[in-house]
Amino acid sequence: MSVVRDGYIRPVDFRNGRVDMTHGSGGRAMAQLIDELFIRAFDNEWLRQANDQARFAVRGGRMVMATDSHVVSPLFFPGGDIGCLSVHGTINDVAMSGAVPLYLAAGFVLEEGFPLADLERIVRSMAAASREAGVPVITGDTKVVERGKGDGVFITTTGVGAVPDGIEISGDRARPGDRILVSGTVGDHGVAIMSLRENLSFETTIRSDTAALHGLVAAMIGAVPGIRCLRDPTRGGLATTLNELARQSRCGMLIAEKDIPVRPQVAAACEFLGLDPLYVANEGKLVAICAADDAPRLLAAMRAHPLGRDAAIIGEAIADPHYFVQMDTSFGGRRVVDWLTGEQLPRIC
């Protein structure tokens, strides 16, 4: 005869269970999911307080805050998943100001029927990415929507950080004559997603470049404190990012196609799919703009970091009343690199 312990509650079945409406009801099932998954995965002194908010110490300097929602499809892809992506993406948005990322908050919208095994895998991936980056998830929220009214899981992350005194990095600070640098090969993330969707296979697996870039940014600022602009070229890719910076800084941009690093397999996949790698999303790369005299030193600092080994100087800011981005092509001509029109790759991040 089996004996049931007093106060015993059956553990959450992460192997075979599925999300149901009770996981978002605010009752016992929701408390169990939070205790047995989220708090265990993200365990830290702030979460253990079990409040609806987190109280934390503020460092000196100016505070930075960024928020981002993640809706990638498929949820799991070569090189990552929606979990680590949601951590890396928000850390990078904070870091592009020159800030030191400090804390994260995470919000989950779960669809009824979503496998708990997949949710556990995603949360553990987030926790690993958070620990590796040294940026803890200190508060969060979970909601469940009816079957058919979501798409498995959506994750929103918010990050806060502190900018050291004397650092002034902003998208409006580029000046004619400044040099444009990129930290590595472009298009890896978007092509990894699209290759999986289309069941394309190549001799070498194309993997997402998703990564937290704040360590690279710190090394860059250590070498060149006067960096003008930083931006991570996510949705819309390198082309759209340069157009954003050109408009903010009220100058033009001139880049050289031959200097833009693109992996051969990514270029081949883009050609097959009819995509332009300049417009394909990245999740572990950044664009930097600095004074011409600082460019060699900044490039050396980037290449000395594991996430900047393939860094390159790809062009310069120019005087242009129309704020156009132009590219000298490999064929010897010059063309305008316009804003992304429409959406090349839906649900990419």
mmCIF file of C-alpha atoms in Angstrom:
data_model
loop_
_atom_site.group_PDB
_atom_site.id
_atom_site.type_symbol
_atom_site.label_atom_id
_atom_site.label_comp_id
_atom_site.label_asym_id
_atom_site.label_seq_id
_atom_site.Cartn_x
_atom_site.Cartn_y
_atom_site.Cartn_z
ATOM 1 C CA MET A 1 0.000 0.000 0.000
ATOM 2 C CA SER A 2 1.444 3.355 -1.033
ATOM 3 C CA VAL A 3 1.663 6.142 1.493
ATOM 4 C CA VAL A 4 1.100 9.750 0.524
ATOM 5 C CA ARG A 5 3.106 12.230 2.580
ATOM 6 C CA ASP A 6 1.215 15.010 4.299
ATOM 7 C CA GLY A 7 1.356 18.187 2.213
ATOM 8 C CA TYR A 8 2.712 16.272 -0.785
ATOM 9 C CA ILE A 9 2.301 17.975 -4.159
ATOM 10 C CA ARG A 10 3.054 16.051 -7.341
ATOM 11 C CA PRO A 11 6.113 17.576 -9.072
ATOM 12 C CA VAL A 12 5.654 19.253 -12.449
ATOM 13 C CA ASP A 13 5.973 16.662 -15.221
ATOM 14 C CA PHE A 14 8.598 18.309 -17.413
ATOM 15 C CA ARG A 15 9.055 15.180 -19.534
ATOM 16 C CA ASN A 16 5.487 14.638 -20.740
ATOM 17 C CA GLY A 17 3.481 17.560 -19.380
ATOM 18 C CA ARG A 18 2.086 20.534 -21.293
ATOM 19 C CA VAL A 19 1.244 24.096 -20.394
ATOM 20 C CA ASP A 20 -2.383 24.529 -19.420
ATOM 21 C CA MET A 21 -4.429 27.505 -18.323
ATOM 22 C CA THR A 22 -3.807 26.810 -14.635
ATOM 23 C CA HIS A 23 -0.120 27.629 -15.178
ATOM 24 C CA GLY A 24 -1.157 31.246 -15.688
ATOM 25 C CA SER A 25 -4.010 31.425 -13.204
ATOM 26 C CA GLY A 26 -2.064 32.706 -10.225
ATOM 27 C CA GLY A 27 -2.814 29.564 -8.195
ATOM 28 C CA ARG A 28 -0.897 26.498 -7.040
ATOM 29 C CA ALA A 29 0.032 25.258 -10.535
ATOM 30 C CA MET A 30 1.539 28.623 -11.425
ATOM 31 C CA ALA A 31 3.436 28.784 -8.135
ATOM 32 C CA GLN A 32 4.805 25.278 -8.780
ATOM 33 C CA LEU A 33 5.971 26.200 -12.279
ATOM 34 C CA ILE A 34 7.720 29.279 -10.929
ATOM 35 C CA ASP A 35 9.343 27.388 -8.047
ATOM 36 C CA GLU A 36 10.330 24.229 -9.918
ATOM 37 C CA LEU A 37 11.482 25.851 -13.156
ATOM 38 C CA PHE A 38 12.130 29.579 -13.138
ATOM 39 C CA ILE A 39 13.526 30.053 -9.640
ATOM 40 C CA ARG A 40 15.628 26.878 -9.852
ATOM 41 C CA ALA A 41 17.025 27.873 -13.250
ATOM 42 C CA PHE A 42 17.690 31.551 -12.530
ATOM 43 C CA ASP A 43 18.440 31.129 -8.808
ATOM 44 C CA ASN A 44 19.837 34.295 -7.205
ATOM 45 C CA GLU A 45 19.373 36.385 -4.077
ATOM 46 C CA TRP A 46 16.810 38.700 -5.699
ATOM 47 C CA LEU A 47 14.508 35.969 -7.000
ATOM 48 C CA ARG A 48 14.621 34.124 -3.683
ATOM 49 C CA GLN A 49 12.906 37.106 -2.045
ATOM 50 C CA ALA A 50 9.783 36.071 -4.025
ATOM 51 C CA ASN A 51 8.501 39.623 -4.436
ATOM 52 C CA ASP A 52 6.700 41.124 -7.427
ATOM 53 C CA GLN A 53 9.700 43.360 -7.975
ATOM 54 C CA ALA A 54 13.450 43.307 -7.382
ATOM 55 C CA ARG A 55 15.358 45.843 -5.302
ATOM 56 C CA PHE A 56 18.965 46.261 -6.327
ATOM 57 C CA ALA A 57 21.958 48.507 -5.743
ATOM 58 C CA VAL A 58 22.635 51.212 -8.324
ATOM 59 C CA ARG A 59 26.165 51.783 -9.549
ATOM 60 C CA GLY A 60 27.628 55.186 -10.197
ATOM 61 C CA GLY A 61 27.156 56.783 -13.592
ATOM 62 C CA ARG A 62 24.093 57.071 -15.820
ATOM 63 C CA MET A 63 21.578 54.268 -15.937
ATOM 64 C CA VAL A 64 20.546 52.593 -19.198
ATOM 65 C CA MET A 65 17.410 50.527 -19.802
ATOM 66 C CA ALA A 66 16.370 48.466 -22.843
ATOM 67 C CA THR A 67 13.529 46.053 -23.550
ATOM 68 C CA ASP A 68 12.989 43.602 -26.396
ATOM 69 C CA SER A 69 10.389 40.976 -27.306
ATOM 70 C CA HIS A 70 11.455 37.728 -28.953
ATOM 71 C CA VAL A 71 9.184 35.756 -31.293
ATOM 72 C CA VAL A 72 11.646 33.699 -33.357
ATOM 73 C CA SER A 73 10.418 30.723 -35.388
ATOM 74 C CA PRO A 74 11.588 27.977 -35.111
ATOM 75 C CA LEU A 75 12.265 28.187 -31.393
ATOM 76 C CA PHE A 76 15.405 26.016 -31.638
ATOM 77 C CA PHE A 77 18.027 26.504 -34.332
ATOM 78 C CA PRO A 78 21.708 25.706 -34.976
ATOM 79 C CA GLY A 79 23.760 27.732 -32.521
ATOM 80 C CA GLY A 80 20.956 28.728 -30.169
ATOM 81 C CA ASP A 81 17.285 29.063 -29.339
ATOM 82 C CA ILE A 82 14.762 31.684 -28.276
ATOM 83 C CA GLY A 83 16.026 31.396 -24.698
ATOM 84 C CA CYS A 84 19.653 32.435 -25.099
ATOM 85 C CA LEU A 85 18.595 34.827 -27.878
ATOM 86 C CA SER A 86 16.320 36.712 -25.483
ATOM 87 C CA VAL A 87 19.198 37.150 -23.027
ATOM 88 C CA HIS A 88 21.823 38.090 -25.607
ATOM 89 C CA GLY A 89 19.567 40.495 -27.494
ATOM 90 C CA THR A 90 18.740 42.669 -24.504
ATOM 91 C CA ILE A 91 22.257 42.582 -23.061
ATOM 92 C CA ASN A 92 23.529 43.779 -26.431
ATOM 93 C CA ASP A 93 21.010 46.620 -26.622
ATOM 94 C CA VAL A 94 22.214 47.835 -23.229
ATOM 95 C CA ALA A 95 25.871 47.384 -24.168
ATOM 96 C CA MET A 96 25.580 49.427 -27.380
ATOM 97 C CA SER A 97 25.445 52.556 -25.218
ATOM 98 C CA GLY A 98 28.793 51.643 -23.687
ATOM 99 C CA ALA A 99 27.015 50.534 -20.514
ATOM 100 C CA VAL A 100 27.901 47.637 -18.246
ATOM 101 C CA PRO A 101 24.769 45.403 -18.212
ATOM 102 C CA LEU A 102 23.722 44.680 -14.620
ATOM 103 C CA TYR A 103 20.318 42.970 -14.381
ATOM 104 C CA LEU A 104 17.581 41.407 -16.499
ATOM 105 C CA ALA A 105 13.837 40.920 -16.147
ATOM 106 C CA ALA A 106 11.984 38.283 -18.197
ATOM 107 C CA GLY A 107 8.331 37.994 -19.206
ATOM 108 C CA PHE A 108 6.864 34.821 -20.746
ATOM 109 C CA VAL A 109 3.664 34.475 -22.757
ATOM 110 C CA LEU A 110 2.966 30.736 -23.047
ATOM 111 C CA GLU A 111 0.380 29.047 -25.245
ATOM 112 C CA GLU A 112 -1.855 26.385 -23.748
ATOM 113 C CA GLY A 113 -0.584 22.969 -24.848
ATOM 114 C CA PHE A 114 3.081 23.989 -25.189
ATOM 115 C CA PRO A 115 5.323 21.065 -24.094
ATOM 116 C CA LEU A 116 6.829 21.615 -20.660
ATOM 117 C CA ALA A 117 9.967 19.788 -21.832
ATOM 118 C CA ASP A 118 10.525 22.509 -24.451
ATOM 119 C CA LEU A 119 9.830 25.245 -21.925
ATOM 120 C CA GLU A 120 12.353 23.723 -19.534
ATOM 121 C CA ARG A 121 14.942 23.542 -22.320
ATOM 122 C CA ILE A 122 14.372 27.207 -23.202
ATOM 123 C CA VAL A 123 14.551 28.413 -19.603
ATOM 124 C CA ARG A 124 17.720 26.430 -18.916
ATOM 125 C CA SER A 125 19.273 27.948 -22.037
ATOM 126 C CA MET A 126 18.358 31.418 -20.788
ATOM 127 C CA ALA A 127 19.827 30.641 -17.377
ATOM 128 C CA ALA A 128 23.081 29.389 -18.883
ATOM 129 C CA ALA A 129 23.374 32.482 -21.110
ATOM 130 C CA SER A 130 22.635 34.743 -18.146
ATOM 131 C CA ARG A 131 25.243 33.090 -15.942
ATOM 132 C CA GLU A 132 27.867 33.106 -18.686
ATOM 133 C CA ALA A 133 27.259 36.810 -19.273
ATOM 134 C CA GLY A 134 27.259 37.597 -15.556
ATOM 135 C CA VAL A 135 23.917 39.386 -15.847
ATOM 136 C CA PRO A 136 21.282 37.759 -13.575
ATOM 137 C CA VAL A 137 17.546 37.548 -14.232
ATOM 138 C CA ILE A 138 16.175 39.086 -11.041
ATOM 139 C CA THR A 139 12.425 39.364 -11.689
ATOM 140 C CA GLY A 140 9.850 38.225 -14.202
ATOM 141 C CA ASP A 141 6.276 37.359 -15.114
ATOM 142 C CA THR A 142 4.382 34.499 -16.749
ATOM 143 C CA LYS A 143 1.072 34.550 -18.628
ATOM 144 C CA VAL A 144 -0.778 31.728 -20.427
ATOM 145 C CA VAL A 145 -3.087 32.291 -23.415
ATOM 146 C CA GLU A 146 -5.617 29.876 -24.884
ATOM 147 C CA ARG A 147 -4.578 27.311 -27.477
ATOM 148 C CA GLY A 148 -4.422 28.935 -30.914
ATOM 149 C CA LYS A 149 -3.963 32.463 -29.547
ATOM 150 C CA GLY A 150 -0.178 32.332 -29.281
ATOM 151 C CA ASP A 151 2.663 30.540 -30.977
ATOM 152 C CA GLY A 152 4.223 28.375 -28.313
ATOM 153 C CA VAL A 153 6.187 30.953 -26.358
ATOM 154 C CA PHE A 154 6.999 34.648 -26.615
ATOM 155 C CA ILE A 155 9.675 36.128 -24.342
ATOM 156 C CA THR A 156 10.198 39.771 -23.423
ATOM 157 C CA THR A 157 13.384 40.724 -21.609
ATOM 158 C CA THR A 158 14.296 44.061 -20.063
ATOM 159 C CA GLY A 159 17.819 44.995 -19.078
ATOM 160 C CA VAL A 160 19.387 47.751 -17.024
ATOM 161 C CA GLY A 161 22.987 48.862 -16.961
ATOM 162 C CA ALA A 162 25.273 51.738 -16.013
ATOM 163 C CA VAL A 163 27.361 53.898 -18.338
ATOM 164 C CA PRO A 164 30.722 54.955 -16.889
ATOM 165 C CA ASP A 165 31.384 58.678 -16.669
ATOM 166 C CA GLY A 166 33.071 60.095 -19.763
ATOM 167 C CA ILE A 167 31.574 57.583 -22.229
ATOM 168 C CA GLU A 168 29.373 59.248 -24.847
ATOM 169 C CA ILE A 169 28.241 56.705 -27.442
ATOM 170 C CA SER A 170 25.146 57.485 -29.492
ATOM 171 C CA GLY A 171 23.775 57.002 -32.992
ATOM 172 C CA ASP A 172 23.893 60.745 -33.699
ATOM 173 C CA ARG A 173 27.640 61.240 -33.216
ATOM 174 C CA ALA A 174 29.131 60.039 -36.544
ATOM 175 C CA ARG A 175 30.990 62.717 -38.497
ATOM 176 C CA PRO A 176 32.274 62.838 -42.106
ATOM 177 C CA GLY A 177 35.671 61.172 -42.253
ATOM 178 C CA ASP A 178 34.914 58.700 -39.450
ATOM 179 C CA ARG A 179 35.550 55.023 -40.143
ATOM 180 C CA ILE A 180 32.904 52.271 -40.052
ATOM 181 C CA LEU A 181 33.819 48.883 -38.585
ATOM 182 C CA VAL A 182 31.932 45.614 -38.249
ATOM 183 C CA SER A 183 32.910 42.998 -35.669
ATOM 184 C CA GLY A 184 32.617 39.952 -37.946
ATOM 185 C CA THR A 185 30.776 38.080 -40.655
ATOM 186 C CA VAL A 186 27.248 39.250 -41.446
ATOM 187 C CA GLY A 187 24.085 37.276 -42.091
ATOM 188 C CA ASP A 188 24.900 34.182 -40.012
ATOM 189 C CA HIS A 189 21.835 34.257 -37.750
ATOM 190 C CA GLY A 190 19.237 34.935 -40.413
ATOM 191 C CA VAL A 191 20.596 32.313 -42.777
ATOM 192 C CA ALA A 192 20.797 29.726 -39.968
ATOM 193 C CA ILE A 193 17.078 30.287 -39.312
ATOM 194 C CA MET A 194 16.098 30.260 -42.969
ATOM 195 C CA SER A 195 18.170 27.185 -43.780
ATOM 196 C CA LEU A 196 16.368 25.280 -41.037
ATOM 197 C CA ARG A 197 12.956 26.429 -42.260
ATOM 198 C CA GLU A 198 13.717 25.426 -45.831
ATOM 199 C CA ASN A 199 15.514 22.161 -44.896
ATOM 200 C CA LEU A 200 18.642 23.292 -46.698
ATOM 201 C CA SER A 201 21.872 21.437 -46.024
ATOM 202 C CA PHE A 202 25.422 22.563 -46.679
ATOM 203 C CA GLU A 203 28.816 20.959 -46.266
ATOM 204 C CA THR A 204 29.249 23.033 -43.099
ATOM 205 C CA THR A 205 26.296 23.751 -40.790
ATOM 206 C CA ILE A 206 25.428 27.445 -40.739
ATOM 207 C CA ARG A 207 25.049 28.427 -37.092
ATOM 208 C CA SER A 208 23.514 31.486 -35.511
ATOM 209 C CA ASP A 209 26.043 33.978 -34.179
ATOM 210 C CA THR A 210 23.932 34.781 -31.095
ATOM 211 C CA ALA A 211 26.223 36.033 -28.323
ATOM 212 C CA ALA A 212 26.438 38.633 -25.567
ATOM 213 C CA LEU A 213 28.703 41.431 -26.782
ATOM 214 C CA HIS A 214 29.326 43.440 -23.619
ATOM 215 C CA GLY A 215 32.775 41.905 -23.098
ATOM 216 C CA LEU A 216 33.797 42.896 -26.610
ATOM 217 C CA VAL A 217 32.383 46.390 -26.090
ATOM 218 C CA ALA A 218 34.357 46.772 -22.843
ATOM 219 C CA ALA A 219 37.580 45.813 -24.646
ATOM 220 C CA MET A 220 36.797 48.291 -27.431
ATOM 221 C CA ILE A 221 36.115 51.144 -25.023
ATOM 222 C CA GLY A 222 39.296 50.286 -23.147
ATOM 223 C CA ALA A 223 41.244 50.830 -26.381
ATOM 224 C CA VAL A 224 39.235 53.752 -27.761
ATOM 225 C CA PRO A 225 37.091 55.552 -25.152
ATOM 226 C CA GLY A 226 35.983 58.028 -27.817
ATOM 227 C CA ILE A 227 33.993 55.579 -29.959
ATOM 228 C CA ARG A 228 31.246 57.605 -31.627
ATOM 229 C CA CYS A 229 28.536 55.006 -32.355
ATOM 230 C CA LEU A 230 27.746 51.379 -31.588
ATOM 231 C CA ARG A 231 24.788 49.403 -32.911
ATOM 232 C CA ASP A 232 23.968 45.699 -33.241
ATOM 233 C CA PRO A 233 22.615 45.006 -36.753
ATOM 234 C CA THR A 234 19.715 42.697 -35.898
ATOM 235 C CA ARG A 235 16.442 42.912 -37.862
ATOM 236 C CA GLY A 236 17.093 44.579 -41.199
ATOM 237 C CA GLY A 237 20.776 43.678 -41.029
ATOM 238 C CA LEU A 238 23.830 45.804 -41.711
ATOM 239 C CA ALA A 239 22.132 47.874 -44.429
ATOM 240 C CA THR A 240 19.264 49.042 -42.244
ATOM 241 C CA THR A 241 21.572 49.753 -39.304
ATOM 242 C CA LEU A 242 23.786 51.988 -41.427
ATOM 243 C CA ASN A 243 20.734 53.849 -42.717
ATOM 244 C CA GLU A 244 19.561 54.399 -39.150
ATOM 245 C CA LEU A 245 22.959 55.780 -38.139
ATOM 246 C CA ALA A 246 23.185 57.952 -41.251
ATOM 247 C CA ARG A 247 19.808 59.522 -40.533
ATOM 248 C CA GLN A 248 20.578 60.046 -36.832
ATOM 249 C CA SER A 249 23.996 61.576 -37.554
ATOM 250 C CA ARG A 250 22.806 63.547 -40.595
ATOM 251 C CA CYS A 251 25.625 62.344 -42.843
ATOM 252 C CA GLY A 252 26.124 59.737 -45.558
ATOM 253 C CA MET A 253 27.881 56.377 -45.395
ATOM 254 C CA LEU A 254 30.134 54.845 -48.043
ATOM 255 C CA ILE A 255 31.055 51.173 -47.697
ATOM 256 C CA ALA A 256 33.071 48.759 -49.865
ATOM 257 C CA GLU A 257 31.473 45.427 -50.761
ATOM 258 C CA LYS A 258 34.859 43.680 -50.938
ATOM 259 C CA ASP A 259 35.621 44.598 -47.315
ATOM 260 C CA ILE A 260 32.382 43.264 -45.786
ATOM 261 C CA PRO A 261 33.043 39.822 -44.252
ATOM 262 C CA VAL A 262 30.506 37.171 -45.331
ATOM 263 C CA ARG A 263 30.999 33.427 -44.861
ATOM 264 C CA PRO A 264 31.076 31.572 -48.219
ATOM 265 C CA GLN A 265 28.250 29.232 -47.173
ATOM 266 C CA VAL A 266 26.144 32.218 -46.075
ATOM 267 C CA ALA A 267 26.756 33.949 -49.392
ATOM 268 C CA ALA A 268 25.808 30.743 -51.237
ATOM 269 C CA ALA A 269 22.635 30.306 -49.193
ATOM 270 C CA CYS A 270 21.637 33.923 -49.785
ATOM 271 C CA GLU A 271 22.155 33.516 -53.512
ATOM 272 C CA PHE A 272 20.049 30.343 -53.517
ATOM 273 C CA LEU A 273 17.266 31.949 -51.459
ATOM 274 C CA GLY A 274 17.327 35.269 -53.306
ATOM 275 C CA LEU A 275 18.452 37.222 -50.237
ATOM 276 C CA ASP A 276 20.953 40.045 -49.827
ATOM 277 C CA PRO A 277 23.268 39.327 -46.859
ATOM 278 C CA LEU A 278 23.393 43.049 -46.095
ATOM 279 C CA TYR A 279 19.747 42.862 -45.000
ATOM 280 C CA VAL A 280 19.925 39.557 -43.105
ATOM 281 C CA ALA A 281 19.721 39.635 -39.290
ATOM 282 C CA ASN A 282 22.695 39.193 -36.977
ATOM 283 C CA GLU A 283 22.595 38.448 -33.235
ATOM 284 C CA GLY A 284 26.264 38.473 -32.269
ATOM 285 C CA LYS A 285 27.789 41.281 -34.316
ATOM 286 C CA LEU A 286 28.105 45.024 -33.915
ATOM 287 C CA VAL A 287 28.794 48.086 -36.030
ATOM 288 C CA ALA A 288 31.172 50.707 -34.658
ATOM 289 C CA ILE A 289 32.005 54.194 -35.907
ATOM 290 C CA CYS A 290 35.068 56.054 -34.690
ATOM 291 C CA ALA A 291 37.436 58.820 -35.732
ATOM 292 C CA ALA A 292 39.769 57.849 -38.569
ATOM 293 C CA ASP A 293 42.892 58.115 -36.393
ATOM 294 C CA ASP A 294 41.367 55.714 -33.853
ATOM 295 C CA ALA A 295 40.301 53.057 -36.368
ATOM 296 C CA PRO A 296 43.514 50.959 -36.489
ATOM 297 C CA ARG A 297 43.660 50.773 -32.674
ATOM 298 C CA LEU A 298 39.970 49.905 -32.424
ATOM 299 C CA LEU A 299 40.281 47.235 -35.098
ATOM 300 C CA ALA A 300 43.214 45.642 -33.272
ATOM 301 C CA ALA A 301 41.249 45.558 -30.001
ATOM 302 C CA MET A 302 38.273 43.952 -31.736
ATOM 303 C CA ARG A 303 40.379 41.293 -33.433
ATOM 304 C CA ALA A 304 42.066 40.437 -30.121
ATOM 305 C CA HIS A 305 38.677 39.444 -28.668
ATOM 306 C CA PRO A 306 37.099 36.046 -29.498
ATOM 307 C CA LEU A 307 33.897 37.731 -30.734
ATOM 308 C CA GLY A 308 35.791 40.131 -32.995
ATOM 309 C CA ARG A 309 38.319 37.892 -34.736
ATOM 310 C CA ASP A 310 36.839 38.658 -38.173
ATOM 311 C CA ALA A 311 36.412 42.400 -37.588
ATOM 312 C CA ALA A 312 36.993 44.695 -40.538
ATOM 313 C CA ILE A 313 36.938 48.355 -41.520
ATOM 314 C CA ILE A 314 34.239 48.488 -44.192
ATOM 315 C CA GLY A 315 33.885 52.180 -45.042
ATOM 316 C CA GLU A 316 33.545 55.734 -43.836
ATOM 317 C CA ALA A 317 31.039 58.422 -43.015
ATOM 318 C CA ILE A 318 30.792 61.114 -45.699
ATOM 319 C CA ALA A 319 29.147 64.491 -46.136
ATOM 320 C CA ASP A 320 25.812 63.945 -47.881
ATOM 321 C CA PRO A 321 22.728 66.170 -47.461
ATOM 322 C CA HIS A 322 20.498 63.208 -48.386
ATOM 323 C CA TYR A 323 22.037 60.881 -45.742
ATOM 324 C CA PHE A 324 22.358 58.068 -48.296
ATOM 325 C CA VAL A 325 24.227 54.825 -47.661
ATOM 326 C CA GLN A 326 26.227 53.903 -50.774
ATOM 327 C CA MET A 327 28.384 50.916 -51.616
ATOM 328 C CA ASP A 328 31.291 50.487 -53.998
ATOM 329 C CA THR A 329 30.475 47.111 -55.525
ATOM 330 C CA SER A 330 32.860 44.289 -56.351
ATOM 331 C CA PHE A 331 32.119 44.935 -60.040
ATOM 332 C CA GLY A 332 33.488 48.455 -59.907
ATOM 333 C CA GLY A 333 30.253 50.422 -59.738
ATOM 334 C CA ARG A 334 28.493 52.223 -56.936
ATOM 335 C CA ARG A 335 24.909 51.742 -55.732
ATOM 336 C CA VAL A 336 22.628 53.068 -53.048
ATOM 337 C CA VAL A 337 22.019 50.667 -50.163
ATOM 338 C CA ASP A 338 18.493 51.636 -49.179
ATOM 339 C CA TRP A 339 16.387 50.815 -46.139
ATOM 340 C CA LEU A 340 14.851 47.371 -45.975
ATOM 341 C CA THR A 341 11.435 47.409 -47.666
ATOM 342 C CA GLY A 342 8.991 44.844 -46.354
ATOM 343 C CA GLU A 343 10.376 41.845 -44.499
ATOM 344 C CA GLN A 344 12.916 39.453 -45.990
ATOM 345 C CA LEU A 345 12.759 36.922 -43.155
ATOM 346 C CA PRO A 346 9.725 36.946 -40.848
ATOM 347 C CA ARG A 347 9.972 35.906 -37.174
ATOM 348 C CA ILE A 348 13.748 36.052 -37.118
ATOM 349 C CA CYS A 349 14.370 37.272 -33.545
#
